[in-house]
Protein backbone atom coordinates (compact mmCIF):
# COMPACT_ATOMS: atom_id res chain seq x y z
CA UNK A 1 0.00 0.00 0.00
CA UNK A 2 1.03 3.65 -0.41
CA UNK A 3 2.08 5.54 2.69
CA UNK A 4 4.02 8.58 3.86
CA UNK A 5 6.99 7.13 5.73
CA UNK A 6 10.37 8.10 7.15
CA UNK A 7 13.47 6.21 8.31
CA UNK A 8 15.23 9.01 10.18
CA UNK A 9 14.14 11.96 12.30
CA UNK A 10 14.23 15.34 10.58
CA UNK A 11 12.27 18.06 8.81
CA UNK A 12 9.38 17.32 6.41
CA UNK A 13 12.07 16.65 3.78
CA UNK A 14 12.66 13.17 5.30
CA UNK A 15 9.11 12.07 4.46
CA UNK A 16 8.62 9.89 1.37
CA UNK A 17 5.53 8.59 -0.43
CA UNK A 18 6.38 4.91 -0.86
CA UNK A 19 5.08 1.32 -0.86
CA UNK A 20 4.98 -0.35 2.55
CA UNK A 21 3.37 -3.53 3.85
CA UNK A 22 -0.26 -3.34 4.91
CA UNK A 23 -0.24 -3.49 8.74
CA UNK A 24 -1.30 -6.83 10.29
CA UNK A 25 -4.15 -6.74 12.82
CA UNK A 26 -4.23 -8.45 16.21
CA UNK A 27 -7.27 -10.06 17.82
CA UNK A 28 -8.47 -6.76 19.34
CA UNK A 29 -7.71 -4.62 16.30
CA UNK A 30 -9.53 -3.32 13.26
CA UNK A 31 -8.15 -2.74 9.75
CA UNK A 32 -9.40 0.57 8.36
CA UNK A 33 -9.23 1.76 4.77
CA UNK A 34 -8.23 5.36 5.41
CA UNK A 35 -10.27 8.00 3.57
CA UNK A 36 -8.83 11.02 5.39
CA UNK A 37 -6.21 11.70 8.07
CA UNK A 38 -5.73 14.62 10.44
CA UNK A 39 -2.59 16.74 10.82
CA UNK A 40 -1.67 17.96 14.31
CA UNK A 41 1.47 19.16 16.11
CA UNK A 42 2.04 15.64 17.48
CA UNK A 43 2.85 14.52 13.92
CA UNK A 44 5.59 17.15 13.81
CA UNK A 45 6.97 15.87 17.13
CA UNK A 46 7.06 12.24 15.84
CA UNK A 47 8.67 13.39 12.59
CA UNK A 48 11.42 15.52 14.13
CA UNK A 49 11.91 13.60 17.38
CA UNK A 50 11.81 16.94 19.22
CA UNK A 51 11.67 17.84 22.00
CA UNK A 52 14.10 15.02 22.69
CA UNK A 53 12.06 13.65 25.59
CA UNK A 54 9.50 12.48 23.02
CA UNK A 55 12.02 9.92 21.72
CA UNK A 56 11.47 7.81 24.81
CA UNK A 57 8.01 7.07 23.38
CA UNK A 58 8.71 7.22 19.64
CA UNK A 59 12.19 5.69 19.29
CA UNK A 60 15.55 6.79 20.67
CA UNK A 61 17.62 7.07 17.49
CA UNK A 62 15.00 6.68 14.74
CA UNK A 63 11.20 6.53 14.58
CA UNK A 64 9.97 3.14 15.78
CA UNK A 65 6.95 3.43 13.46
CA UNK A 66 7.91 4.60 9.95
CA UNK A 67 4.46 5.70 8.76
CA UNK A 68 3.34 9.14 10.02
CA UNK A 69 -0.08 10.35 11.14
CA UNK A 70 -2.42 9.26 13.94
CA UNK A 71 -5.93 10.60 13.39
CA UNK A 72 -8.07 8.94 10.73
CA UNK A 73 -11.54 8.46 9.30
CA UNK A 74 -12.36 5.57 7.02
CA UNK A 75 -14.15 2.28 6.45
CA UNK A 76 -13.56 -0.99 8.32
CA UNK A 77 -12.27 -3.71 5.96
CA UNK A 78 -11.40 -6.46 8.49
CA UNK A 79 -11.72 -7.12 12.22
CA UNK A 80 -9.71 -9.27 14.64
CA UNK A 81 -11.25 -12.36 16.24
CA UNK A 82 -11.97 -10.48 19.50
CA UNK A 83 -13.81 -7.56 17.91
CA UNK A 84 -17.61 -7.55 18.00
CA UNK A 85 -18.30 -3.79 18.04
CA UNK A 86 -17.34 -3.27 14.39
CA UNK A 87 -17.75 -5.13 11.13
CA UNK A 88 -16.51 -4.61 7.58
CA UNK A 89 -18.26 -1.68 5.92
CA UNK A 90 -18.64 0.40 9.13
CA UNK A 91 -17.60 4.05 8.84
CA UNK A 92 -15.33 4.92 11.77
CA UNK A 93 -13.04 7.62 13.13
CA UNK A 94 -10.29 7.55 15.73
CA UNK A 95 -6.54 7.12 16.07
CA UNK A 96 -4.01 4.49 15.06
CA UNK A 97 -0.50 3.66 16.28
CA UNK A 98 0.40 2.16 12.85
CA UNK A 99 0.28 5.52 11.00
CA UNK A 100 -2.71 7.11 9.26
CA UNK A 101 -0.95 8.68 6.25
CA UNK A 102 -1.45 5.37 4.48
CA UNK A 103 -4.10 3.55 2.49
CA UNK A 104 -4.76 1.18 5.41
CA UNK A 105 -4.23 1.46 9.17
CA UNK A 106 -4.56 -0.97 12.08
CA UNK A 107 -6.33 0.50 15.11
CA UNK A 108 -7.15 -0.97 18.52
CA UNK A 109 -10.97 -1.26 18.83
CA UNK A 110 -10.96 1.00 21.91
CA UNK A 111 -9.53 3.88 19.89
CA UNK A 112 -12.32 3.90 17.30
CA UNK A 113 -15.96 5.01 17.27
CA UNK A 114 -18.67 5.26 14.60
CA UNK A 115 -18.08 8.29 12.36
CA UNK A 116 -20.62 11.03 13.18
CA UNK A 117 -23.30 10.77 10.49
CA UNK A 118 -23.29 14.54 9.87
CA UNK A 119 -19.60 14.65 8.92
CA UNK A 120 -17.70 13.85 5.74
CA UNK A 121 -14.57 11.70 6.10
CA UNK A 122 -12.45 14.85 5.80
CA UNK A 123 -14.31 16.56 8.63
CA UNK A 124 -14.28 13.42 10.79
CA UNK A 125 -10.50 12.98 10.42
CA UNK A 126 -10.08 16.46 11.91
CA UNK A 127 -11.71 15.44 15.20
CA UNK A 128 -9.93 12.54 16.99
CA UNK A 129 -6.87 14.29 18.45
CA UNK A 130 -7.74 17.99 18.62
CA UNK A 131 -11.43 17.50 19.41
CA UNK A 132 -10.74 14.92 22.12
CA UNK A 133 -8.05 17.13 23.69
CA UNK A 134 -10.48 20.07 23.69
CA UNK A 135 -13.26 17.97 25.26
CA UNK A 136 -10.91 16.76 28.00
CA UNK A 137 -9.65 20.32 28.59
CA UNK A 138 -13.21 21.65 29.03
CA UNK A 139 -14.80 18.68 30.80
CA UNK A 140 -11.97 17.23 32.94
CA UNK A 141 -9.24 19.88 33.15
CA UNK A 142 -11.49 22.93 33.50
CA UNK A 143 -14.63 21.20 34.83
CA UNK A 144 -16.54 23.96 33.07
CA UNK A 145 -19.99 24.80 34.51
CA UNK A 146 -22.86 26.73 32.94
CA UNK A 147 -22.49 30.49 33.33
CA UNK A 148 -18.72 30.44 33.90
CA UNK A 149 -16.35 32.77 32.07
CA UNK A 150 -13.94 30.67 30.01
CA UNK A 151 -10.95 31.97 28.06
CA UNK A 152 -9.44 29.93 25.21
CA UNK A 153 -5.93 31.04 24.22
CA UNK A 154 -5.22 29.94 20.64
CA UNK A 155 -8.95 29.96 19.91
CA UNK A 156 -8.61 29.63 16.13
CA UNK A 157 -6.25 26.65 16.20
CA UNK A 158 -6.80 22.92 16.04
CA UNK A 159 -7.67 22.43 19.72
CA UNK A 160 -8.91 25.96 20.31
CA UNK A 161 -11.56 25.91 17.56
CA UNK A 162 -13.13 22.89 19.31
CA UNK A 163 -12.60 24.22 22.84
CA UNK A 164 -14.59 27.39 22.06
CA UNK A 165 -17.51 25.35 20.71
CA UNK A 166 -17.43 22.74 23.48
CA UNK A 167 -17.23 25.38 26.25
CA UNK A 168 -20.28 27.05 24.67
CA UNK A 169 -22.06 23.71 24.58
CA UNK A 170 -21.30 23.36 28.32
CA UNK A 171 -23.05 26.72 28.88
CA UNK A 172 -20.01 28.96 29.36
CA UNK A 173 -19.44 32.53 28.23
CA UNK A 174 -16.30 32.39 26.08
CA UNK A 175 -13.46 34.80 25.39
CA UNK A 176 -11.25 33.71 22.49
CA UNK A 177 -7.65 34.87 22.11
CA UNK A 178 -6.32 34.90 18.52
CA UNK A 179 -4.50 37.03 15.95
CA UNK A 180 -6.18 39.86 14.04
CA UNK A 181 -7.37 37.96 10.97
CA UNK A 182 -9.04 35.16 13.00
CA UNK A 183 -11.43 37.29 15.10
CA UNK A 184 -14.47 36.73 12.88
CA UNK A 185 -13.87 32.98 12.77
CA UNK A 186 -13.60 32.81 16.57
CA UNK A 187 -16.81 34.84 17.01
CA UNK A 188 -18.58 32.55 14.53
CA UNK A 189 -17.63 29.57 16.74
CA UNK A 190 -19.51 31.18 19.63
CA UNK A 191 -17.04 33.43 21.47
CA UNK A 192 -18.74 36.49 22.96
CA UNK A 193 -15.44 38.33 23.37
CA UNK A 194 -12.24 38.24 21.33
CA UNK A 195 -8.82 39.44 22.41
CA UNK A 196 -6.46 40.15 19.51
CA UNK A 197 -3.15 39.12 21.08
CA UNK A 198 -1.17 41.22 18.62
CA UNK A 199 -2.69 44.34 20.24
CA UNK A 200 -3.71 43.39 23.80
CA UNK A 201 -2.70 40.83 26.38
CA UNK A 202 -4.84 38.12 27.93
CA UNK A 203 -5.10 40.02 31.25
CA UNK A 204 -6.84 42.97 29.49
CA UNK A 205 -10.04 42.52 31.53
CA UNK A 206 -8.39 41.64 34.84
CA UNK A 207 -8.88 38.47 36.91
CA UNK A 208 -12.34 37.52 35.62
CA UNK A 209 -12.00 34.09 33.99
CA UNK A 210 -13.09 31.03 35.95
CA UNK A 211 -11.26 28.75 33.52
CA UNK A 212 -8.44 29.43 31.05
CA UNK A 213 -7.51 26.82 28.46
CA UNK A 214 -4.10 27.64 27.02
CA UNK A 215 -3.21 25.91 23.74
CA UNK A 216 -0.68 28.48 22.49
CA UNK A 217 1.85 27.45 25.12
CA UNK A 218 4.00 30.56 25.01
CA UNK A 219 2.89 32.72 27.95
CA UNK A 220 4.39 32.63 31.44
CA UNK A 221 2.14 31.16 34.12
CA UNK A 222 2.18 34.52 35.95
CA UNK A 223 0.61 36.33 32.99
CA UNK A 224 -2.11 33.72 32.50
CA UNK A 225 -2.85 33.73 36.24
CA UNK A 226 -3.51 37.49 36.14
CA UNK A 227 -6.54 36.77 33.91
CA UNK A 228 -7.84 34.07 36.28
CA UNK A 229 -10.24 34.49 39.24
CA UNK A 230 -8.69 33.83 42.69
CA UNK A 231 -10.04 30.27 42.69
CA UNK A 232 -9.96 29.80 38.91
CA UNK A 233 -8.49 26.90 36.92
CA UNK A 234 -5.74 27.12 34.32
CA UNK A 235 -5.52 24.16 31.92
CA UNK A 236 -2.23 23.94 30.05
CA UNK A 237 -2.84 21.99 26.85
CA UNK A 238 -0.08 23.26 24.60
CA UNK A 239 3.69 23.34 24.54
CA UNK A 240 4.06 26.13 21.96
CA UNK A 241 6.88 26.24 19.45
CA UNK A 242 9.75 25.72 21.83
CA UNK A 243 10.99 22.25 20.82
CA UNK A 244 14.43 22.64 22.38
CA UNK A 245 15.99 20.50 25.10
CA UNK A 246 14.37 17.50 26.71
CA UNK A 247 10.84 18.87 27.26
CA UNK A 248 10.58 21.95 25.03
CA UNK A 249 7.62 24.16 25.97
CA UNK A 250 6.19 21.45 28.23
CA UNK A 251 8.23 22.54 31.27
CA UNK A 252 5.25 24.74 32.26
CA UNK A 253 3.09 21.61 32.57
CA UNK A 254 5.69 20.09 34.90
CA UNK A 255 5.86 23.23 37.04
CA UNK A 256 2.10 23.79 37.25
CA UNK A 257 1.33 21.32 40.10
CA UNK A 258 4.10 22.82 42.26
CA UNK A 259 2.90 26.40 41.71
CA UNK A 260 -0.62 25.16 42.47
CA UNK A 261 0.49 24.14 45.98
CA UNK A 262 1.06 27.80 46.89
CA UNK A 263 -2.10 29.37 45.48
CA UNK A 264 -5.87 28.86 45.61
CA UNK A 265 -5.88 28.83 41.82
CA UNK A 266 -5.76 25.40 40.17
CA UNK A 267 -3.01 24.95 37.58
CA UNK A 268 -3.16 21.73 35.58
CA UNK A 269 -1.26 20.21 32.69
CA UNK A 270 -3.33 18.12 30.29
CA UNK A 271 -2.32 14.80 28.74
CA UNK A 272 -5.14 13.68 26.49
CA UNK A 273 -6.32 10.08 26.31
CA UNK A 274 -7.60 8.93 22.95
CA UNK A 275 -10.50 6.67 23.82
CA UNK A 276 -13.72 5.55 22.16
CA UNK A 277 -15.84 7.05 24.94
CA UNK A 278 -14.56 10.58 24.22
CA UNK A 279 -15.08 10.05 20.49
CA UNK A 280 -18.65 8.91 21.19
CA UNK A 281 -19.34 11.94 23.44
CA UNK A 282 -17.95 14.25 20.77
CA UNK A 283 -20.00 12.41 18.16
CA UNK A 284 -23.17 13.25 20.12
CA UNK A 285 -22.19 16.95 20.31
CA UNK A 286 -21.39 16.92 16.59
CA UNK A 287 -24.58 15.18 15.51
CA UNK A 288 -26.59 17.60 17.71
CA UNK A 289 -25.00 20.46 15.75
CA UNK A 290 -23.19 21.91 18.78
CA UNK A 291 -19.71 21.21 17.38
CA UNK A 292 -18.53 21.38 13.76
CA UNK A 293 -14.90 20.88 12.70
CA UNK A 294 -13.27 23.89 11.05
CA UNK A 295 -11.19 22.78 8.08
CA UNK A 296 -8.51 25.23 6.98
CA UNK A 297 -6.85 23.26 4.15
CA UNK A 298 -6.88 19.76 2.64
CA UNK A 299 -3.92 18.08 0.94
CA UNK A 300 -3.57 14.83 -1.05
CA UNK A 301 -1.51 12.01 0.49
CA UNK A 302 1.61 12.84 -1.57
CA UNK A 303 1.43 16.43 -0.35
CA UNK A 304 1.64 15.46 3.34
CA UNK A 305 5.09 17.11 3.75
CA UNK A 306 3.56 20.44 2.62
CA UNK A 307 0.65 19.94 5.03
CA UNK A 308 3.09 19.50 7.92
CA UNK A 309 5.19 22.49 6.81
CA UNK A 310 2.03 24.62 6.80
CA UNK A 311 1.05 23.41 10.28
CA UNK A 312 4.57 24.11 11.57
CA UNK A 313 4.17 27.78 10.64
CA UNK A 314 1.86 27.80 13.68
CA UNK A 315 -1.20 29.69 12.45
CA UNK A 316 -3.81 27.36 10.95
CA UNK A 317 -7.44 28.47 10.98
CA UNK A 318 -8.84 25.25 12.40
CA UNK A 319 -7.60 21.90 11.10
CA UNK A 320 -5.51 20.56 8.23
CA UNK A 321 -6.55 17.26 6.66
CA UNK A 322 -4.96 14.78 4.25
CA UNK A 323 -7.34 13.06 1.83
CA UNK A 324 -7.06 9.59 0.28
CA UNK A 325 -9.20 7.49 -2.03
CA UNK A 326 -10.83 10.28 -4.00
N1 LIG B 1 -2.01 18.14 26.12
C1 LIG B 1 -2.26 17.29 25.15
O1 LIG B 1 -2.60 16.13 25.40
C2 LIG B 1 -2.14 17.76 23.74
C3 LIG B 1 -2.82 17.09 22.71
C4 LIG B 1 -2.73 17.59 21.42
C5 LIG B 1 -1.93 18.71 21.18
N2 LIG B 1 -1.26 19.32 22.20
C6 LIG B 1 -0.44 20.53 21.99
O2 LIG B 1 -1.31 21.66 22.01
C7 LIG B 1 -0.72 22.70 21.26
C8 LIG B 1 -1.76 23.29 20.31
O3 LIG B 1 -2.19 22.30 19.40
P1 LIG B 1 -3.15 22.73 18.20
O4 LIG B 1 -3.46 21.49 17.44
O5 LIG B 1 -4.25 23.56 18.68
O6 LIG B 1 -2.13 23.63 17.34
P2 LIG B 1 -2.43 24.58 16.09
O7 LIG B 1 -3.58 24.06 15.32
O8 LIG B 1 -1.13 24.83 15.42
O9 LIG B 1 -2.93 25.95 16.75
C9 LIG B 1 -2.06 26.78 17.46
C10 LIG B 1 -2.75 28.12 17.64
O10 LIG B 1 -1.92 28.91 18.47
C11 LIG B 1 -2.20 30.25 18.15
N3 LIG B 1 -1.11 31.11 18.54
C12 LIG B 1 0.15 31.17 18.02
N4 LIG B 1 0.85 32.10 18.69
C13 LIG B 1 0.01 32.62 19.63
C14 LIG B 1 0.17 33.61 20.64
N5 LIG B 1 1.32 34.26 20.82
N6 LIG B 1 -0.89 33.87 21.43
C15 LIG B 1 -2.07 33.24 21.27
N7 LIG B 1 -2.27 32.29 20.33
C16 LIG B 1 -1.23 31.99 19.53
C17 LIG B 1 -2.41 30.28 16.67
O11 LIG B 1 -3.42 31.25 16.44
P3 LIG B 1 -3.23 32.51 15.45
O12 LIG B 1 -3.26 31.93 14.07
O13 LIG B 1 -4.41 33.36 15.77
O14 LIG B 1 -1.90 33.13 15.77
C18 LIG B 1 -2.93 28.88 16.35
O15 LIG B 1 -4.29 28.94 16.02
C19 LIG B 1 0.51 22.11 20.58
O16 LIG B 1 1.64 22.47 21.34
C20 LIG B 1 0.26 20.61 20.67
O17 LIG B 1 1.47 19.88 20.67
C21 LIG B 1 -1.38 18.88 23.47
PDB file of C-alpha atoms in Angstrom, residues 8 19 91 99 104 106 179-180 193 199 229 231 245 263 268 294:
ATOM      1  CA  UNK A   8      15.232   9.013  10.184  1.00  0.00           C
ATOM      2  CA  UNK A  19       5.079   1.322  -0.864  1.00  0.00           C
ATOM      3  CA  UNK A  91     -17.600   4.050   8.837  1.00  0.00           C
ATOM      4  CA  UNK A  99       0.283   5.519  11.003  1.00  0.00           C
ATOM      5  CA  UNK A 104      -4.757   1.182   5.415  1.00  0.00           C
ATOM      6  CA  UNK A 106      -4.559  -0.966  12.081  1.00  0.00           C
ATOM      7  CA  UNK A 179      -4.504  37.028  15.952  1.00  0.00           C
ATOM      8  CA  UNK A 180      -6.181  39.864  14.037  1.00  0.00           C
ATOM      9  CA  UNK A 193     -15.435  38.329  23.371  1.00  0.00           C
ATOM     10  CA  UNK A 199      -2.695  44.340  20.245  1.00  0.00           C
ATOM     11  CA  UNK A 229     -10.237  34.490  39.237  1.00  0.00           C
ATOM     12  CA  UNK A 231     -10.044  30.265  42.689  1.00  0.00           C
ATOM     13  CA  UNK A 245      15.988  20.505  25.099  1.00  0.00           C
ATOM     14  CA  UNK A 263      -2.104  29.370  45.476  1.00  0.00           C
ATOM     15  CA  UNK A 268      -3.161  21.734  35.579  1.00  0.00           C
ATOM     16  CA  UNK A 294     -13.272  23.893  11.049  1.00  0.00           C
TER      17      UNK A 294
END
